[in-house]
Tab-separated table of C-alpha atoms and ligand atoms in Angstrom:
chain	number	residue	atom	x	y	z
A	80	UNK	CA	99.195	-72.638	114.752
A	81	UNK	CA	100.946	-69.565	116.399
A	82	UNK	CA	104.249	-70.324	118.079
A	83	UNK	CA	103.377	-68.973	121.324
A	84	UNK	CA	99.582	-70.428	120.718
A	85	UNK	CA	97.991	-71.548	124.496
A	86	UNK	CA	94.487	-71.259	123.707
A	87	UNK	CA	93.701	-75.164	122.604
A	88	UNK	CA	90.444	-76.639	123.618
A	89	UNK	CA	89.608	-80.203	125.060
A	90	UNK	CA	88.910	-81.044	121.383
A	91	UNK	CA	92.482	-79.783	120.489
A	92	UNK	CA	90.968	-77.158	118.768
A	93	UNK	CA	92.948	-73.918	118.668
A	94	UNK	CA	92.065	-70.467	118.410
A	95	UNK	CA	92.952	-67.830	116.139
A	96	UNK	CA	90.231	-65.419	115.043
A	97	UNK	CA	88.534	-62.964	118.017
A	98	UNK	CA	85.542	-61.100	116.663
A	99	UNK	CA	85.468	-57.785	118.950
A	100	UNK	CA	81.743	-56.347	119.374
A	101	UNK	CA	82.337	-52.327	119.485
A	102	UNK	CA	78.539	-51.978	119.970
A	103	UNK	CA	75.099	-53.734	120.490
A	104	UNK	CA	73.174	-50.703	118.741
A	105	UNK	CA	72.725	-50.525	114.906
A	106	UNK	CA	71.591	-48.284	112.631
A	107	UNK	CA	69.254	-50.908	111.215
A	108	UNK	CA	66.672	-53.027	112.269
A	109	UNK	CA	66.898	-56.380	110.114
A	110	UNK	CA	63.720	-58.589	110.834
A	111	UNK	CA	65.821	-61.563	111.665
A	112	UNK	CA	67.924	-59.905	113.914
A	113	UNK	CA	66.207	-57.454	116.259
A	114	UNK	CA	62.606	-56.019	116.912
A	115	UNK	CA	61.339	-52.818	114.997
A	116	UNK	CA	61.785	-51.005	118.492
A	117	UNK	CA	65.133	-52.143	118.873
A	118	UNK	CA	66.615	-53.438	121.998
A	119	UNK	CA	67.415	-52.346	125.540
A	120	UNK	CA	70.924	-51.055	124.428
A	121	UNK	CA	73.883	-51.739	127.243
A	122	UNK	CA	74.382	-49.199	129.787
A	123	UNK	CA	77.707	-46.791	128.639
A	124	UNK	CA	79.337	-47.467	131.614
A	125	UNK	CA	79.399	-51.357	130.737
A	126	UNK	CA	80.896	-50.603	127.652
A	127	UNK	CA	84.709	-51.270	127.140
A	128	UNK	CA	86.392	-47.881	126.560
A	129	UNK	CA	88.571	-47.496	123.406
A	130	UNK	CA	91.917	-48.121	126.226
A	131	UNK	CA	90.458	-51.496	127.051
A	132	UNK	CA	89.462	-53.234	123.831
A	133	UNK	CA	92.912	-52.487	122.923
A	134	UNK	CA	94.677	-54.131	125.854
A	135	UNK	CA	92.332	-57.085	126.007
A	136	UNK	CA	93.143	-57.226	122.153
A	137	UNK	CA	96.809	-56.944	122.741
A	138	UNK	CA	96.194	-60.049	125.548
A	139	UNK	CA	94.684	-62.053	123.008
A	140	UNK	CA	97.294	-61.435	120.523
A	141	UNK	CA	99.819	-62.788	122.741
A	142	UNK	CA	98.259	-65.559	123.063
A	143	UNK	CA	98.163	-66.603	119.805
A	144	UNK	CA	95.381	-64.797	118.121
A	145	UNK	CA	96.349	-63.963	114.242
A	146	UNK	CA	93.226	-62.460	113.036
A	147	UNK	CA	90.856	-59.863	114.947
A	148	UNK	CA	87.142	-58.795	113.100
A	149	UNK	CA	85.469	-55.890	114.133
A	150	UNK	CA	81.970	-56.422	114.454
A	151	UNK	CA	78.864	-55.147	116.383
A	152	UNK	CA	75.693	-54.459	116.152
A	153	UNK	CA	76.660	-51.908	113.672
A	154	UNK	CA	80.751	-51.312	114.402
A	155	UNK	CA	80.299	-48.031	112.000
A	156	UNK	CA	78.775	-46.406	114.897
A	157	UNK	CA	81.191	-46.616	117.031
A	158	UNK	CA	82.887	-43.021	116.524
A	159	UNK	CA	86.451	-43.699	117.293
A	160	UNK	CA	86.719	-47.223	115.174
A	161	UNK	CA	89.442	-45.766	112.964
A	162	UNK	CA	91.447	-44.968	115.906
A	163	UNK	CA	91.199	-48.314	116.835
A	164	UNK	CA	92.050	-50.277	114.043
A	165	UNK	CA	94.928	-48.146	113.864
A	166	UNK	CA	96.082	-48.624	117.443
A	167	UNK	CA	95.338	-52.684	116.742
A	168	UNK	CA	97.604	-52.190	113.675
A	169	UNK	CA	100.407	-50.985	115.651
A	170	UNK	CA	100.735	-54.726	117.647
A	171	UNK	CA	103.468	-57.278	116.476
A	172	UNK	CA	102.938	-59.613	115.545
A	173	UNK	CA	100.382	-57.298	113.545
A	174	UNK	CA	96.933	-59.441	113.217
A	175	UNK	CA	95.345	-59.549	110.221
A	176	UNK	CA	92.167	-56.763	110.740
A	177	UNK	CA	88.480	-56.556	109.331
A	178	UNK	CA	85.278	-55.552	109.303
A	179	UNK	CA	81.637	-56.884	109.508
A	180	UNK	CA	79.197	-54.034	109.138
A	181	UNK	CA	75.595	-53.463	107.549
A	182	UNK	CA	77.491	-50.688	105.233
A	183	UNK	CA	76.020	-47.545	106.177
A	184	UNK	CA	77.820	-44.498	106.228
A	185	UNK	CA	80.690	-46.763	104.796
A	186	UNK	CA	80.787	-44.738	101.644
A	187	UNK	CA	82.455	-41.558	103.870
A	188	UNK	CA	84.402	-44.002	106.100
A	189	UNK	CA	85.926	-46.588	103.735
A	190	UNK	CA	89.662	-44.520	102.901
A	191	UNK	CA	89.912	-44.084	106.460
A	192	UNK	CA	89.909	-47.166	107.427
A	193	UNK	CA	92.162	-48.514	104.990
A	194	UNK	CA	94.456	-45.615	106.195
A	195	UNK	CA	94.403	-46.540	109.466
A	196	UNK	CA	94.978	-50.360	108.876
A	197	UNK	CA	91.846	-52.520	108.162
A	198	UNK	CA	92.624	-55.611	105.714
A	199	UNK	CA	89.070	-56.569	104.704
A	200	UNK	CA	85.305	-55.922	104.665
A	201	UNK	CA	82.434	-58.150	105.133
A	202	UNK	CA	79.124	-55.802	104.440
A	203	UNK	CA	75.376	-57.201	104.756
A	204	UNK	CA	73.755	-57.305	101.256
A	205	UNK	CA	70.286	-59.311	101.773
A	206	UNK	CA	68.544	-58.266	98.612
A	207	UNK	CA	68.794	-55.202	95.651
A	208	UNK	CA	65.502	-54.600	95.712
A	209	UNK	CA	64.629	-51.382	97.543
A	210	UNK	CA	61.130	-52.005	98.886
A	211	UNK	CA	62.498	-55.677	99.761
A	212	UNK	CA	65.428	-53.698	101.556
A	213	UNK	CA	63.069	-51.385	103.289
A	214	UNK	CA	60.532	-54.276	104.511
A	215	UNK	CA	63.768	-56.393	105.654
A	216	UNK	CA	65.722	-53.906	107.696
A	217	UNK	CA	62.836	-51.196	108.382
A	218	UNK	CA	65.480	-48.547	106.801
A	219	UNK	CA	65.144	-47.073	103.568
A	220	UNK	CA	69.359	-47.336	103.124
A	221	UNK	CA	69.889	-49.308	100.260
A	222	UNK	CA	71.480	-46.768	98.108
A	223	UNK	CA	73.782	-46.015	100.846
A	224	UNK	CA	74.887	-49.328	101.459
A	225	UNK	CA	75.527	-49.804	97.869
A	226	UNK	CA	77.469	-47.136	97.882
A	227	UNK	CA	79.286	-47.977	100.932
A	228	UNK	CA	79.971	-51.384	99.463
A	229	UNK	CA	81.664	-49.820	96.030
A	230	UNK	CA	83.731	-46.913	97.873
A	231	UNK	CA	85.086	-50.009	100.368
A	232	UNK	CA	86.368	-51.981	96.685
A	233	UNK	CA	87.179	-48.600	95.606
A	234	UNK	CA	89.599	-47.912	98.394
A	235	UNK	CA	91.417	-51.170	98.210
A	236	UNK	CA	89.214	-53.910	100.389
A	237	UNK	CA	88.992	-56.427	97.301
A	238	UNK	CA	87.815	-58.509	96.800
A	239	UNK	CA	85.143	-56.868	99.261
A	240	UNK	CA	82.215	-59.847	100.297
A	241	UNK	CA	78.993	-59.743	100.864
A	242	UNK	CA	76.948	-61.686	103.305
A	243	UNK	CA	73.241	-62.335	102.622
A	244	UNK	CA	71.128	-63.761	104.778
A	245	UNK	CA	67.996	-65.382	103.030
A	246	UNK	CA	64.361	-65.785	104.309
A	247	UNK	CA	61.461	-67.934	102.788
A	248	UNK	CA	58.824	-66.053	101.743
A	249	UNK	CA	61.118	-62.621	101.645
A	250	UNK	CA	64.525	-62.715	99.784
A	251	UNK	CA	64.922	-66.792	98.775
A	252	UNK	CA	64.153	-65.888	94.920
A	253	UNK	CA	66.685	-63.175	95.123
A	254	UNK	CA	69.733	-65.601	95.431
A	255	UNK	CA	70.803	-65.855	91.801
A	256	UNK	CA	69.934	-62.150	91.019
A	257	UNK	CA	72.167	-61.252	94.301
A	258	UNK	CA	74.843	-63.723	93.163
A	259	UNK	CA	75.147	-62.680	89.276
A	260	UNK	CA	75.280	-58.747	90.767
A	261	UNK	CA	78.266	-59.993	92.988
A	262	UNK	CA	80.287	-61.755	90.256
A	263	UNK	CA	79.633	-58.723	87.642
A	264	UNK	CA	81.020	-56.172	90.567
A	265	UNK	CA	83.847	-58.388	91.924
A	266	UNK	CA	82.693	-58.817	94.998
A	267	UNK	CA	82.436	-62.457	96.902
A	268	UNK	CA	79.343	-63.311	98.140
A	269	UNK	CA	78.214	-65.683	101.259
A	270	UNK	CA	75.148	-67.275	102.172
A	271	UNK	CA	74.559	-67.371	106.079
A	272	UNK	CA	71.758	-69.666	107.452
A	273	UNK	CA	69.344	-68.346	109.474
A	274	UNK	CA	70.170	-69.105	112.819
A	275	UNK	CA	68.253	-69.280	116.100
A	276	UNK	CA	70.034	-65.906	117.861
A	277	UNK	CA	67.381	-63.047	117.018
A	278	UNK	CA	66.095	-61.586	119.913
A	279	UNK	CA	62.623	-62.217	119.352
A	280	UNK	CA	63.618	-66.001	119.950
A	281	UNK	CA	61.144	-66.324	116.455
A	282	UNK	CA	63.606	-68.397	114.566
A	283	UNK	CA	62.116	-71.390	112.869
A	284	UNK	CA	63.474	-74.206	111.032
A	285	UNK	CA	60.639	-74.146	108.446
A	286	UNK	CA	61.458	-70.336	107.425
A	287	UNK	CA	64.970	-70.843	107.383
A	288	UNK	CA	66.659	-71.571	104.178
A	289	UNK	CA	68.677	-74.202	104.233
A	290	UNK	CA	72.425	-74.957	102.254
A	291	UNK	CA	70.544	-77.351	100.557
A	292	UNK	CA	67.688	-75.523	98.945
A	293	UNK	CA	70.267	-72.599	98.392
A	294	UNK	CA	72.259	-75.152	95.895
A	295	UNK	CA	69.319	-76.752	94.221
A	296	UNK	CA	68.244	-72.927	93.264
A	297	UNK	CA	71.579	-72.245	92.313
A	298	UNK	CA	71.926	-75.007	90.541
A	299	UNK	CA	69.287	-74.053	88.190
A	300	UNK	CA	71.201	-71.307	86.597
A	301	UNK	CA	74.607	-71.669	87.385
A	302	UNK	CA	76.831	-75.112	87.713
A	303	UNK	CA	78.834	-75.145	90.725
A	304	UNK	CA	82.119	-77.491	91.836
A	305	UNK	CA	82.671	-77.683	95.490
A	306	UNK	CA	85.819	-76.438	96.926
A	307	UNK	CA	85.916	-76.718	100.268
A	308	UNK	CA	86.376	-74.705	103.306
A	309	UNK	CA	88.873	-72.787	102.837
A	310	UNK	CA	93.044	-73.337	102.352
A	311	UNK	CA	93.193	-75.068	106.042
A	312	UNK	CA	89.949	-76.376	106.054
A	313	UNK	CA	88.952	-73.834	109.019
A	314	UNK	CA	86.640	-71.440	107.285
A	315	UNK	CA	83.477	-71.486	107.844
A	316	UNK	CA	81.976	-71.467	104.422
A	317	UNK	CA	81.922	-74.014	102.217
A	318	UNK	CA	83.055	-72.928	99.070
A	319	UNK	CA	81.572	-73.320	95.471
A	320	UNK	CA	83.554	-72.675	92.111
A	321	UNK	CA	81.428	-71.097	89.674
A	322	UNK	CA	81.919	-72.969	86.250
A	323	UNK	CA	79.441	-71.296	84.298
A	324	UNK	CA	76.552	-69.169	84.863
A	325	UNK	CA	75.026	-65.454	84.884
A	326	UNK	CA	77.600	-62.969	85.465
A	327	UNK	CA	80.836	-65.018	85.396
A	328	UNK	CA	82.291	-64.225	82.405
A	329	UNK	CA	82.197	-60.800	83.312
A	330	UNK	CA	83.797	-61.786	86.483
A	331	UNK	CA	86.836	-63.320	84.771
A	332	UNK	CA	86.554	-60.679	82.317
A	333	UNK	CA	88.467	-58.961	85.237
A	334	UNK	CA	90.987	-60.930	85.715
A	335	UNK	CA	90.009	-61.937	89.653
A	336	UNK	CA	90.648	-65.102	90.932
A	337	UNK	CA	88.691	-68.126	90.365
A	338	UNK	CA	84.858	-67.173	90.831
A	339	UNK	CA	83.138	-68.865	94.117
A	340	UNK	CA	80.092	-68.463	95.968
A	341	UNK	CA	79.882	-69.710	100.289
A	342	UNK	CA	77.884	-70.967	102.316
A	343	UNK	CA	77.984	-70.739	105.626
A	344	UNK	CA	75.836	-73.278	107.116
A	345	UNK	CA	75.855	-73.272	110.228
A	346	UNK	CA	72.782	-74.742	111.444
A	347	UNK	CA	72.233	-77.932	108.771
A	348	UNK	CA	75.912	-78.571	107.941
A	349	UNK	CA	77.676	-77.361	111.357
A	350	UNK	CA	81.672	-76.769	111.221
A	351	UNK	CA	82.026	-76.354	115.211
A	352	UNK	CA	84.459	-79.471	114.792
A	353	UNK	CA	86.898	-76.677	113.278
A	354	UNK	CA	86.173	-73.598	114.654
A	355	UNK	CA	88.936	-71.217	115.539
A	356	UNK	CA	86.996	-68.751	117.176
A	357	UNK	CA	86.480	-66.215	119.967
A	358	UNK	CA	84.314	-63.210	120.874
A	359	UNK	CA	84.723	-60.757	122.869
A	360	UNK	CA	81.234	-58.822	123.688
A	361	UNK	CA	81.227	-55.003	124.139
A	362	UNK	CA	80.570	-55.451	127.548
A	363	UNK	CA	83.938	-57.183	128.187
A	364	UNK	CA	82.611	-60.482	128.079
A	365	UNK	CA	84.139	-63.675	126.537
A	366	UNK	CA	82.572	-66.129	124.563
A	367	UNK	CA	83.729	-69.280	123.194
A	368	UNK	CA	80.679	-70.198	121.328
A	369	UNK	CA	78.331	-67.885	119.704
A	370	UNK	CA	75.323	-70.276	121.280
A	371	UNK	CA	77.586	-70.417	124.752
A	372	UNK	CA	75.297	-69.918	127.736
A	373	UNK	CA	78.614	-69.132	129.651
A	374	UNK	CA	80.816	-66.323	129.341
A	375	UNK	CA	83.725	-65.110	130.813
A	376	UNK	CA	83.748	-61.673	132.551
A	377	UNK	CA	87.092	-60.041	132.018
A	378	UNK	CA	86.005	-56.354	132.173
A	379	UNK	CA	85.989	-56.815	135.750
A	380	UNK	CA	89.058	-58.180	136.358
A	381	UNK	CA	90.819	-55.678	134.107
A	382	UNK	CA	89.049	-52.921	136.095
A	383	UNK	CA	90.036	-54.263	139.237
A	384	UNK	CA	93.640	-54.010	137.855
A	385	UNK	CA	94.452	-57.730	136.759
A	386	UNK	CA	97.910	-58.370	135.121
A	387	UNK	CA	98.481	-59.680	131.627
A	388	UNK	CA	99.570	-63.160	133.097
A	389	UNK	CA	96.202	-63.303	135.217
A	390	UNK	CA	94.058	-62.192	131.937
A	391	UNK	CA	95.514	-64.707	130.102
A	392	UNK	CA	95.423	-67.634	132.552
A	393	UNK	CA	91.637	-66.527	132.746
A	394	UNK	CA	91.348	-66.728	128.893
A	395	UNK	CA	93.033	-69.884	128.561
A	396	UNK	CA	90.943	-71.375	130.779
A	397	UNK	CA	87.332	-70.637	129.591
A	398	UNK	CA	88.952	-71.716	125.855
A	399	UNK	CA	89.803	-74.634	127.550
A	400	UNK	CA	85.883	-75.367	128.551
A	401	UNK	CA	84.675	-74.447	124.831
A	402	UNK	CA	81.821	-76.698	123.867
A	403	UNK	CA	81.947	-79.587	121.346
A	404	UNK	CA	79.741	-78.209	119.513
A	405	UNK	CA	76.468	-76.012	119.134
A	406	UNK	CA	73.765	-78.904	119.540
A	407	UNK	CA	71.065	-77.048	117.167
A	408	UNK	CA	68.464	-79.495	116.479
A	409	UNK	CA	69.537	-81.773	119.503
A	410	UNK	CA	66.303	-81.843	122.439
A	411	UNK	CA	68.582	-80.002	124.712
A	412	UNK	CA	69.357	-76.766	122.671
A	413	UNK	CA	68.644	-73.820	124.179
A	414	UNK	CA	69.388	-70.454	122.035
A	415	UNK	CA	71.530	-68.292	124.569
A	416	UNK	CA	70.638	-65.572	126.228
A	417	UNK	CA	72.112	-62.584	124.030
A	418	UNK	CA	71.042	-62.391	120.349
A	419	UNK	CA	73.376	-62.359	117.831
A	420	UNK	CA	73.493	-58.103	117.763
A	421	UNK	CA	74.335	-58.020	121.182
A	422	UNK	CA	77.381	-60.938	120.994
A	423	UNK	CA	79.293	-60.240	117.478
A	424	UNK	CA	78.183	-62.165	114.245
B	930	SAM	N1	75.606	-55.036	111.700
B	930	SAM	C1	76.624	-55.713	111.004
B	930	SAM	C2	76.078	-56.486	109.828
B	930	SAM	O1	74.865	-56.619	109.723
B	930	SAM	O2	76.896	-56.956	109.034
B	930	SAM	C3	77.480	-56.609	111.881
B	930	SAM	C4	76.767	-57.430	112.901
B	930	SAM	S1	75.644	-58.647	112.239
B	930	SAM	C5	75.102	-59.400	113.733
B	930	SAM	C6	76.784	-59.794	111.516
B	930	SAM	C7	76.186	-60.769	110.522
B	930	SAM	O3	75.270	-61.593	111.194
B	930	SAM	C8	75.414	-60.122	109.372
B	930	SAM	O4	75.884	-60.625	108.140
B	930	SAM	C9	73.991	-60.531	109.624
B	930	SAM	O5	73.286	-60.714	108.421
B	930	SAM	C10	74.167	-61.828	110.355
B	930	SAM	N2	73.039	-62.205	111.206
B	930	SAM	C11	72.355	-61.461	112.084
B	930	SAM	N3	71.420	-62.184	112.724
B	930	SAM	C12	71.528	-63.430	112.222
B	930	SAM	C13	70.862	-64.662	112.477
B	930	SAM	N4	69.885	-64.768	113.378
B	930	SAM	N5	71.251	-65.751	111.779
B	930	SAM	C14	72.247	-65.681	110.852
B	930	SAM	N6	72.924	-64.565	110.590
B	930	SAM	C15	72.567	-63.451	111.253
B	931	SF4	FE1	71.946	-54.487	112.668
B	931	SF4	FE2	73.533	-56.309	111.548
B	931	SF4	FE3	71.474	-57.028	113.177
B	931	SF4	FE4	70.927	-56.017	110.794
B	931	SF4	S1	72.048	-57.924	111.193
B	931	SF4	S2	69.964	-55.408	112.759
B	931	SF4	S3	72.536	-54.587	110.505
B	931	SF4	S4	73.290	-55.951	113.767
């Protein structure tokens, strides 16, 4: 915990990581996420301005906050993001700064970023195949993202990881072929359940792959030890150590750490009961729980000229409120309001 750490929850949980949403547009159009036609993008005016993600930033630092992601929609298409990791860099204590993106342009972007601060990259690899690419995100971009994804390890951001969402009846075969590319590149790879925040509200249990099934079709071709969640138990994959299997040996041919594979679970093995998290929308608003109905409006306040002390009391107090948990499965779930592009994944 942060000396100076004052965002603890009712559940004496406390929080560390803020994901920052730059944007709710993307340059892609994945089927679980958002509809072909996209979505009825937030008004500019709404949007925080370059001055004011940095100061609520710098608030949340503060406060305790050690680590700060950059995420979106698609954060790439925000034109000034290398500006503003660097200006995040500049804060001390300095928090540790990354990237989620769908990869994109990455390939002309990646040295910048590195130049201008950013620790690590998280980039959205759902399947190699390029028709399966095409039918999955509605963009013929593979090759770019590829590319993105090698110029970002190329440029220091190893080892770079991957996160792969997978689909019955679209890209569920694909999870050994996607893992034994990963280990032979370098790269760490996650599997993310499917979880009910696309904005068609069309999630369904019975499409969505589950931890389970992902391990028993591991299991066929590789043997995997579990690890864990991470050095403090926080993260929110579950780790795997590859023992054997396609593609390792070239792994450790290259003299990486130990091989793993996540999972991030979310939905059938929730980790809510150690979640460090925060999210701060595009629009200014807070979020304690990517499936809150609630959020916290501090755009306005910082408009109407609110101090530091009066942002942070306001912080403190909606982390103070954060719910148990996420409820998924539970009669009284509702999926909130925003989809996932529009909050910060
Ligand atoms: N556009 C960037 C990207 O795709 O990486 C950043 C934003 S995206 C919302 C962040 C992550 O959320 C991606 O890895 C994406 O695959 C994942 N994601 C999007 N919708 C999801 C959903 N309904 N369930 C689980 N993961 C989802
Ligand atoms: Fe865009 Fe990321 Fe959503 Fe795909 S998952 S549509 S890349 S925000």
């Amino acid at each position: 915990m942060a000396a100076d750490s004052v965002l603890i929850d009712r559940f004496g949980r406390v929080a560390t990581d803020l994901r920052i949403s730059l944007t709710d547009r993307c340059s892609l159009r994945c089927t679980y996420c958002m509809p072909a036609e996209g979505l009825d993008w937030l008004p500019r005016a709404e949007l925080l301005t370059d001055d004011e993600i940095v100061t609520l930033a710098g608030v949340f630092v503060g406060c305790g906050v050690t680590s700060i992601r950059l995420t979106g929609g698609e954060p790439l298409l925000h034109r000034t993001l290398a500006e503003i990791v660097s200006r995040l860099a500049q804060f001390s204590p300095r928090p540790e700064l990354s990237l989620t993106t769908n990869g994109v342009g990455l390939v002309d972007k990646a040295e910048g970023l590195v130049a201008a601060g950013l620790d690590r990259v998280n980039v959205s690899v759902d399947t190699l195949q390029p028709e399966r690419f095409l039918a999955l995100t509605r963009r013929n971009r593979l090759a770019d993202v590829l590319a993105g994804v090698a110029a970002a390890a190329a440029a220091g951001l190893s080892p770079v990881k991957i996160n792969a969402v997978l689909m019955r009846g679209s890209n569920f075969d694909e999870a050994p072929a996607l893992l034994d590319w990963a280990l032979r590149q370098g790269y760490r790879l996650r599997f993310i359940e499917h979880m009910p925040l696309d904005a068609q509200q069309a999630w369904n249990r019975e499409v969505m792959v589950s931890a389970e099934e992902i391990l028993e079709l591991l299991g066929r071709s590789y043997s995997l030890l579990p690890i864990g969640h991470g050095p403090d138990g926080s993260a929110p994959a579950e780790d795997f150590e590859i023992l054997d299997g396609p593609g390792r040996a070239h792994w450790a041919a290259a003299g990486h750490e130990r091989p793993r594979v996540g999972i991030i679970a979310s939905v059938t093995r929730p980790f809510c009961r150690d979640c460090d998290r925060l999210r701060l929308t595009s629009d200014g608003q807070l979020r304690t729980c990517l499936f809150a109905r609630d959020e916290t409006d501090l755009r306005g306040p910082l408009r109407a000229g609110a101090s530091v002390a009066e942002l942070t009391e306001l912080i403190t107090v909606a982390v103070a409120g954060k719910q148990s948990g996420h409820g998924i499965g539970s009669g009284s779930f509702q999926q909130p309001l925003r989809p996932m592009s529009a909050i910060g994944g």
